[in-house]
mmCIF file of C-alpha atoms in Angstrom:
data_model
loop_
_atom_site.group_PDB
_atom_site.id
_atom_site.type_symbol
_atom_site.label_atom_id
_atom_site.label_comp_id
_atom_site.label_asym_id
_atom_site.label_seq_id
_atom_site.Cartn_x
_atom_site.Cartn_y
_atom_site.Cartn_z
ATOM 1 C CA MET E 1 0.000 0.000 0.000
ATOM 2 C CA PHE E 2 2.823 2.399 0.878
ATOM 3 C CA ASP E 3 5.975 3.429 -0.924
ATOM 4 C CA SER E 4 8.700 3.923 1.691
ATOM 5 C CA ARG E 5 10.015 6.959 -0.208
ATOM 6 C CA HIS E 6 6.605 8.601 0.047
ATOM 7 C CA ILE E 7 6.413 7.873 3.776
ATOM 8 C CA ARG E 8 9.838 9.425 4.299
ATOM 9 C CA THR E 9 8.834 12.512 2.331
ATOM 10 C CA PHE E 10 5.495 12.749 4.174
ATOM 11 C CA HIS E 11 7.295 12.556 7.523
ATOM 12 C CA GLU E 12 9.648 15.366 6.458
ATOM 13 C CA VAL E 13 6.776 17.560 5.254
ATOM 14 C CA VAL E 14 5.086 17.195 8.642
ATOM 15 C CA ARG E 15 8.357 17.856 10.492
ATOM 16 C CA THR E 16 9.279 20.975 8.511
ATOM 17 C CA GLY E 17 5.721 22.267 8.068
ATOM 18 C CA SER E 18 5.686 22.791 4.287
ATOM 19 C CA TYR E 19 6.401 21.232 0.915
ATOM 20 C CA SER E 20 9.085 23.812 0.134
ATOM 21 C CA ALA E 21 10.964 23.245 3.420
ATOM 22 C CA ALA E 22 10.832 19.477 2.936
ATOM 23 C CA ALA E 23 12.120 19.909 -0.633
ATOM 24 C CA ARG E 24 15.145 21.873 0.607
ATOM 25 C CA THR E 25 15.921 19.272 3.295
ATOM 26 C CA LEU E 26 15.567 16.281 1.003
ATOM 27 C CA GLY E 27 17.190 17.865 -2.037
ATOM 28 C CA TYR E 28 14.045 17.607 -4.201
ATOM 29 C CA THR E 29 12.154 20.242 -6.135
ATOM 30 C CA GLN E 30 8.855 21.397 -4.683
ATOM 31 C CA PRO E 31 6.867 19.935 -7.616
ATOM 32 C CA ALA E 32 8.513 16.577 -6.903
ATOM 33 C CA ILE E 33 7.350 16.750 -3.283
ATOM 34 C CA THR E 34 3.855 17.670 -4.458
ATOM 35 C CA GLN E 35 3.734 14.713 -6.847
ATOM 36 C CA GLN E 36 4.884 12.298 -4.134
ATOM 37 C CA MET E 37 2.231 13.511 -1.704
ATOM 38 C CA LYS E 38 -0.462 13.188 -4.374
ATOM 39 C CA ALA E 39 0.693 9.639 -5.074
ATOM 40 C CA LEU E 40 0.593 8.833 -1.348
ATOM 41 C CA GLU E 41 -2.924 10.253 -1.036
ATOM 42 C CA ARG E 42 -4.030 8.094 -3.963
ATOM 43 C CA SER E 43 -2.578 5.068 -2.182
ATOM 44 C CA VAL E 44 -4.452 5.724 1.059
ATOM 45 C CA GLY E 45 -7.577 6.890 -0.769
ATOM 46 C CA THR E 46 -8.060 10.140 1.122
ATOM 47 C CA PRO E 47 -6.411 13.577 1.530
ATOM 48 C CA LEU E 48 -3.652 13.854 4.118
ATOM 49 C CA PHE E 49 -3.328 17.653 4.201
ATOM 50 C CA ILE E 50 -5.751 20.577 3.997
ATOM 51 C CA ARG E 51 -4.838 24.208 3.296
ATOM 52 C CA VAL E 52 -5.300 26.685 6.136
ATOM 53 C CA GLY E 53 -4.443 30.195 4.961
ATOM 54 C CA ARG E 54 -0.842 30.135 3.829
ATOM 55 C CA GLY E 55 -0.121 26.976 5.754
ATOM 56 C CA MET E 56 -1.601 23.545 5.973
ATOM 57 C CA ARG E 57 -2.582 21.034 8.577
ATOM 58 C CA LEU E 58 -3.059 17.294 8.726
ATOM 59 C CA THR E 59 -6.407 15.653 8.146
ATOM 60 C CA GLU E 60 -7.550 12.911 10.496
ATOM 61 C CA ALA E 61 -6.041 10.361 8.105
ATOM 62 C CA GLY E 62 -2.815 12.371 7.987
ATOM 63 C CA GLU E 63 -2.606 12.424 11.774
ATOM 64 C CA ALA E 64 -3.113 8.669 11.905
ATOM 65 C CA LEU E 65 -0.417 8.085 9.304
ATOM 66 C CA GLU E 66 2.005 10.402 11.097
ATOM 67 C CA ARG E 67 1.601 8.431 14.323
ATOM 68 C CA HIS E 68 2.928 5.385 12.466
ATOM 69 C CA ALA E 69 5.392 7.043 10.075
ATOM 70 C CA GLY E 70 8.253 7.261 12.558
ATOM 71 C CA ASP E 71 7.927 3.592 13.483
ATOM 72 C CA ILE E 72 7.693 2.587 9.821
ATOM 73 C CA LEU E 73 10.889 4.464 8.956
ATOM 74 C CA GLU E 74 12.719 3.082 11.989
ATOM 75 C CA ARG E 75 11.757 -0.457 11.011
ATOM 76 C CA ILE E 76 12.868 0.136 7.420
ATOM 77 C CA SER E 77 16.187 1.513 8.663
ATOM 78 C CA ALA E 78 16.672 -1.448 11.000
ATOM 79 C CA ALA E 79 15.873 -3.853 8.167
ATOM 80 C CA GLN E 80 18.376 -2.124 5.883
ATOM 81 C CA HIS E 81 21.109 -2.351 8.533
ATOM 82 C CA GLN E 82 20.347 -6.022 9.100
ATOM 83 C CA MET E 83 20.388 -6.819 5.390
ATOM 84 C CA SER E 84 23.675 -4.949 5.054
ATOM 85 C CA ALA E 85 25.146 -6.909 7.949
ATOM 86 C CA ILE E 86 24.049 -10.206 6.416
ATOM 87 C CA THR E 87 25.339 -9.430 2.927
ATOM 88 C CA ARG E 88 28.656 -8.198 4.354
ATOM 89 C CA LEU E 89 28.808 -11.284 6.579
ATOM 90 C CA ARG E 90 28.778 -9.371 9.851
ATOM 91 C CA ALA E 91 25.643 -11.277 10.856
ATOM 92 C CA GLY E 92 23.334 -14.058 9.777
ATOM 93 C CA ARG E 93 21.936 -17.395 10.884
ATOM 94 C CA VAL E 94 22.808 -20.818 9.471
ATOM 95 C CA ARG E 95 20.950 -23.955 10.558
ATOM 96 C CA MET E 96 23.257 -26.951 10.323
ATOM 97 C CA CYS E 97 22.588 -30.664 10.679
ATOM 98 C CA ALA E 98 25.459 -33.113 11.207
ATOM 99 C CA PHE E 99 25.949 -36.789 11.969
ATOM 100 C CA PRO E 100 27.471 -37.497 15.419
ATOM 101 C CA SER E 101 31.147 -38.047 14.568
ATOM 102 C CA ALA E 102 31.222 -34.909 12.389
ATOM 103 C CA ALA E 103 29.351 -32.943 15.066
ATOM 104 C CA ALA E 104 32.079 -33.943 17.521
ATOM 105 C CA THR E 105 35.036 -33.132 15.253
ATOM 106 C CA LEU E 106 34.649 -31.086 12.070
ATOM 107 C CA VAL E 107 31.818 -28.853 13.272
ATOM 108 C CA PRO E 108 33.386 -27.484 16.494
ATOM 109 C CA GLU E 109 36.634 -26.655 14.687
ATOM 110 C CA ALA E 110 34.821 -24.939 11.829
ATOM 111 C CA LEU E 111 32.524 -22.953 14.130
ATOM 112 C CA ALA E 112 35.430 -21.845 16.326
ATOM 113 C CA ARG E 113 37.204 -20.458 13.261
ATOM 114 C CA LEU E 114 34.009 -18.782 12.103
ATOM 115 C CA ALA E 115 33.332 -17.230 15.532
ATOM 116 C CA ALA E 116 36.828 -15.731 15.616
ATOM 117 C CA GLU E 117 36.307 -13.955 12.297
ATOM 118 C CA HIS E 118 32.552 -13.294 12.320
ATOM 119 C CA PRO E 119 31.138 -13.472 15.872
ATOM 120 C CA ALA E 120 27.722 -12.153 14.804
ATOM 121 C CA VAL E 121 27.100 -15.142 12.515
ATOM 122 C CA ARG E 122 24.920 -17.550 14.484
ATOM 123 C CA VAL E 123 25.037 -21.256 13.670
ATOM 124 C CA GLU E 124 22.351 -23.517 15.111
ATOM 125 C CA LEU E 125 23.299 -27.206 15.225
ATOM 126 C CA GLN E 126 21.050 -30.242 15.159
ATOM 127 C CA GLU E 127 22.082 -33.873 14.939
ATOM 128 C CA GLY E 128 20.900 -36.255 12.254
ATOM 129 C CA GLU E 129 21.974 -39.218 10.167
ATOM 130 C CA PRO E 130 21.470 -39.603 6.426
ATOM 131 C CA PRO E 131 19.150 -40.045 4.625
ATOM 132 C CA ASP E 132 16.922 -38.191 7.127
ATOM 133 C CA SER E 133 19.392 -35.307 7.384
ATOM 134 C CA LEU E 134 19.299 -34.836 3.591
ATOM 135 C CA ARG E 135 15.507 -34.674 3.655
ATOM 136 C CA ARG E 136 15.672 -31.904 6.261
ATOM 137 C CA VAL E 137 17.500 -29.631 3.809
ATOM 138 C CA VAL E 138 14.989 -30.319 1.053
ATOM 139 C CA ASP E 139 12.104 -29.658 3.479
ATOM 140 C CA GLY E 140 13.635 -26.375 4.677
ATOM 141 C CA GLU E 141 14.325 -27.586 8.218
ATOM 142 C CA CYS E 142 18.036 -26.777 7.943
ATOM 143 C CA ASP E 143 20.344 -24.891 5.561
ATOM 144 C CA VAL E 144 23.412 -27.145 5.499
ATOM 145 C CA THR E 145 23.767 -30.815 6.344
ATOM 146 C CA LEU E 146 26.862 -32.935 6.753
ATOM 147 C CA ALA E 147 26.298 -36.474 5.554
ATOM 148 C CA PHE E 148 28.278 -39.466 4.362
ATOM 149 C CA THR E 149 27.953 -42.027 1.590
ATOM 150 C CA TYR E 150 29.529 -45.417 1.042
ATOM 151 C CA PRO E 151 30.729 -46.166 -2.507
ATOM 152 C CA GLY E 152 29.474 -49.741 -2.486
ATOM 153 C CA LEU E 153 25.877 -48.903 -1.582
ATOM 154 C CA HIS E 154 25.005 -46.635 -4.566
ATOM 155 C CA GLU E 155 22.927 -44.344 -2.349
ATOM 156 C CA GLN E 156 20.563 -41.822 -3.888
ATOM 157 C CA VAL E 157 20.878 -38.120 -3.035
ATOM 158 C CA PRO E 158 17.874 -35.829 -3.679
ATOM 159 C CA GLU E 159 18.420 -34.083 -7.012
ATOM 160 C CA GLU E 160 17.631 -30.679 -5.480
ATOM 161 C CA LEU E 161 20.821 -30.808 -3.393
ATOM 162 C CA ILE E 162 24.309 -29.642 -4.295
ATOM 163 C CA GLU E 163 27.129 -31.780 -2.892
ATOM 164 C CA ILE E 164 30.304 -30.148 -1.583
ATOM 165 C CA PRO E 165 32.858 -32.958 -1.006
ATOM 166 C CA LEU E 166 34.836 -32.432 2.204
ATOM 167 C CA MET E 167 36.953 -35.510 2.943
ATOM 168 C CA GLU E 168 37.324 -39.255 2.718
ATOM 169 C CA ASP E 169 36.974 -40.830 6.143
ATOM 170 C CA GLN E 170 38.913 -44.090 6.462
ATOM 171 C CA LEU E 171 37.091 -46.840 8.320
ATOM 172 C CA THR E 172 38.728 -48.490 11.307
ATOM 173 C CA VAL E 173 38.064 -51.423 13.605
ATOM 174 C CA LEU E 174 37.770 -50.750 17.334
ATOM 175 C CA LEU E 175 39.348 -53.551 19.346
ATOM 176 C CA PRO E 176 39.952 -54.154 23.047
ATOM 177 C CA SER E 177 43.546 -53.145 23.740
ATOM 178 C CA GLY E 178 44.375 -56.711 24.730
ATOM 179 C CA HIS E 179 43.074 -58.211 21.484
ATOM 180 C CA PRO E 180 45.751 -60.138 19.541
ATOM 181 C CA MET E 181 45.200 -58.003 16.428
ATOM 182 C CA ALA E 182 45.570 -54.751 18.376
ATOM 183 C CA ARG E 183 49.346 -55.124 17.988
ATOM 184 C CA ARG E 184 49.052 -54.747 14.190
ATOM 185 C CA ARG E 185 49.007 -51.432 12.323
ATOM 186 C CA ALA E 186 46.175 -52.658 10.096
ATOM 187 C CA VAL E 187 43.828 -55.637 10.111
ATOM 188 C CA LYS E 188 41.996 -57.596 7.455
ATOM 189 C CA LEU E 189 38.232 -57.724 7.836
ATOM 190 C CA ALA E 190 38.127 -61.386 6.760
ATOM 191 C CA GLU E 191 40.369 -62.309 9.709
ATOM 192 C CA LEU E 192 37.664 -61.038 12.069
ATOM 193 C CA ALA E 193 34.855 -63.169 10.655
ATOM 194 C CA ASP E 194 34.420 -65.147 13.878
ATOM 195 C CA GLU E 195 34.217 -62.124 16.154
ATOM 196 C CA ARG E 196 31.129 -60.751 17.894
ATOM 197 C CA TRP E 197 30.260 -57.346 16.436
ATOM 198 C CA ILE E 198 28.643 -54.069 17.436
ATOM 199 C CA ALA E 199 26.796 -52.315 14.572
ATOM 200 C CA GLY E 200 25.982 -48.628 14.215
ATOM 201 C CA CYS E 201 23.399 -46.568 12.319
ATOM 202 C CA LEU E 202 21.345 -48.095 9.508
ATOM 203 C CA ARG E 203 23.592 -46.754 6.728
ATOM 204 C CA CYS E 204 26.808 -47.848 8.480
ATOM 205 C CA ARG E 205 25.308 -51.226 9.287
ATOM 206 C CA ALA E 206 24.268 -51.695 5.634
ATOM 207 C CA ASN E 207 27.799 -50.937 4.461
ATOM 208 C CA PHE E 208 29.294 -53.256 7.080
ATOM 209 C CA LEU E 209 27.047 -56.138 5.990
ATOM 210 C CA HIS E 210 27.860 -55.393 2.344
ATOM 211 C CA GLU E 211 31.625 -55.524 2.948
ATOM 212 C CA CYS E 212 31.334 -58.735 4.951
ATOM 213 C CA ALA E 213 29.191 -60.335 2.228
ATOM 214 C CA GLU E 214 31.828 -59.377 -0.355
ATOM 215 C CA LEU E 215 34.312 -61.380 1.719
ATOM 216 C CA GLY E 216 31.949 -64.336 2.032
ATOM 217 C CA PHE E 217 30.811 -64.226 5.649
ATOM 218 C CA ALA E 218 27.860 -62.980 7.716
ATOM 219 C CA PRO E 219 28.938 -61.212 10.909
ATOM 220 C CA ASP E 220 27.578 -62.078 14.350
ATOM 221 C CA ILE E 221 26.009 -58.753 15.364
ATOM 222 C CA ALA E 222 25.277 -58.839 19.084
ATOM 223 C CA PHE E 223 24.631 -55.128 19.691
ATOM 224 C CA THR E 224 23.322 -52.211 17.653
ATOM 225 C CA THR E 225 23.695 -48.601 18.797
ATOM 226 C CA ASP E 226 24.231 -45.143 17.261
ATOM 227 C CA ASP E 227 26.014 -43.898 20.392
ATOM 228 C CA THR E 228 29.794 -43.983 19.882
ATOM 229 C CA LEU E 229 30.442 -43.827 23.635
ATOM 230 C CA VAL E 230 28.296 -46.913 24.132
ATOM 231 C CA VAL E 231 30.228 -48.665 21.345
ATOM 232 C CA GLN E 232 33.538 -47.795 23.018
ATOM 233 C CA SER E 233 32.303 -49.023 26.402
ATOM 234 C CA LEU E 234 31.162 -52.345 24.952
ATOM 235 C CA VAL E 235 34.476 -52.800 23.148
ATOM 236 C CA ALA E 236 36.442 -51.841 26.275
ATOM 237 C CA GLU E 237 34.687 -54.575 28.224
ATOM 238 C CA GLY E 238 35.468 -57.168 25.558
ATOM 239 C CA LEU E 239 31.826 -57.636 24.568
ATOM 240 C CA GLY E 240 32.422 -57.116 20.870
ATOM 241 C CA ILE E 241 34.365 -55.205 18.227
ATOM 242 C CA ALA E 242 33.108 -52.553 15.813
ATOM 243 C CA MET E 243 33.788 -51.054 12.405
ATOM 244 C CA MET E 244 33.867 -47.313 12.992
ATOM 245 C CA PRO E 245 34.754 -44.189 10.966
ATOM 246 C CA GLY E 246 38.205 -42.723 11.454
ATOM 247 C CA LEU E 247 36.722 -39.492 12.812
ATOM 248 C CA VAL E 248 35.777 -41.409 15.964
ATOM 249 C CA LEU E 249 39.480 -41.941 16.751
ATOM 250 C CA SER E 250 39.674 -38.222 17.528
ATOM 251 C CA PHE E 251 37.588 -38.693 20.650
ATOM 252 C CA LEU E 252 38.367 -42.171 21.941
ATOM 253 C CA VAL E 253 37.800 -41.941 25.680
ATOM 254 C CA HIS E 254 38.546 -45.511 26.793
ATOM 255 C CA ARG E 255 42.163 -46.418 27.362
ATOM 256 C CA LYS E 256 41.264 -50.051 26.846
ATOM 257 C CA VAL E 257 40.121 -49.427 23.252
ATOM 258 C CA THR E 258 42.395 -49.370 20.200
ATOM 259 C CA GLY E 259 41.543 -48.328 16.655
ATOM 260 C CA ARG E 260 43.173 -50.057 13.706
ATOM 261 C CA ALA E 261 42.844 -49.322 9.987
ATOM 262 C CA LEU E 262 41.452 -51.895 7.599
ATOM 263 C CA ASP E 263 43.634 -53.553 4.991
ATOM 264 C CA PRO E 264 42.699 -53.033 2.213
ATOM 265 C CA ALA E 265 41.503 -49.562 3.137
ATOM 266 C CA SER E 266 37.779 -48.890 3.253
ATOM 267 C CA ARG E 267 36.466 -45.347 3.174
ATOM 268 C CA ARG E 268 33.306 -43.298 3.208
ATOM 269 C CA GLN E 269 32.790 -39.910 1.547
ATOM 270 C CA VAL E 270 31.902 -37.030 3.866
ATOM 271 C CA SER E 271 30.204 -34.076 2.164
ATOM 272 C CA ALA E 272 28.127 -31.009 2.879
ATOM 273 C CA TYR E 273 24.790 -30.667 1.092
ATOM 274 C CA VAL E 274 22.827 -27.483 0.415
ATOM 275 C CA LEU E 275 20.139 -26.201 -1.903
ATOM 276 C CA ARG E 276 21.678 -24.302 -4.812
ATOM 277 C CA GLU E 277 20.214 -20.943 -3.773
ATOM 278 C CA HIS E 278 21.859 -21.206 -0.337
ATOM 279 C CA LEU E 279 25.273 -21.010 -1.974
ATOM 280 C CA GLU E 280 24.515 -17.333 -2.651
ATOM 281 C CA ILE E 281 23.929 -16.546 1.041
ATOM 282 C CA PRO E 282 27.195 -15.138 2.476
ATOM 283 C CA ALA E 283 26.899 -16.674 5.957
ATOM 284 C CA THR E 284 26.215 -20.122 4.495
ATOM 285 C CA ALA E 285 29.102 -19.775 2.052
ATOM 286 C CA MET E 286 31.457 -18.873 4.910
ATOM 287 C CA VAL E 287 30.359 -21.899 6.961
ATOM 288 C CA LEU E 288 31.084 -24.127 3.952
ATOM 289 C CA ASP E 289 34.513 -22.522 3.504
ATOM 290 C CA GLU E 290 35.420 -23.223 7.132
ATOM 291 C CA LEU E 291 34.207 -26.815 6.840
ATOM 292 C CA ARG E 292 36.419 -27.262 3.766
ATOM 293 C CA THR E 293 39.419 -25.853 5.623
ATOM 294 C CA VAL E 294 39.141 -28.061 8.705
ATOM 295 C CA SER E 295 38.446 -31.115 6.542
ATOM 296 C CA GLU E 296 41.553 -30.514 4.439
ATOM 297 C CA ASN E 297 43.608 -30.244 7.619
ATOM 298 C CA ARG E 298 42.553 -33.691 8.802
ATOM 299 C CA VAL E 299 45.584 -35.970 8.775
ATOM 300 C CA GLY E 300 45.088 -39.179 6.850
ATOM 301 C CA CYS E 301 41.805 -38.123 5.260
#
């Protein structure tokens, strides 16, 4: 209904008391002020000023508009400052979703770097595993998600999403420190065919079963849990062993647990996923840049 330029001019006319004074203040000609006020009156559908001798006064509609004009202009100014801050990356909000091992490693490092450079950029973190975490981006529930894929599973990614590869995460086997194979630098999965196993999330479990099937055996899965601390505790007590991503080695908390690489190496791809239009949002782009940096710095990735 309103043109913000007309509201600004109207507010100045009221403040200065005349079209000519407002024209001098705003740097317009008086006819330009007159045309703007006529256009504003057409928008509201009623006169805003009436002539009184050589001066003028506000109509009832003009008085009502003036009561709101200051607030309208303040809100417009605040919005302009906020948009400027966002586009210059001084502020902004990014909603991120990450799977647990990334949330415990890559994300804190990336957000610490971001906070040091751009403290007004707010990142809200939620936890989620693929494929659910990918759906959240498509449904608008988050702006960026960190997810992983296994090459042997041929997993489908929603076509709306853009993939930003971050790192290859080498898979490891968690063993009790006293296990005979814990003395090796790497272990062969086929040599562990008779072990009792602990399986993780659905996608990790599917890959684990696939790799075991490729080697001709079906693993004895005694426990299933998404909680890496629970996995470590079970392994520490000798209740089973587990195939885990290398990122988990960054936060092993049990002294009685040892991680060993697989031979031949087995890896998963860790990537960030966004909708294409989010790549144009400065705060989101900066978060992605920091994720790339910390991922590249990961030794052995």
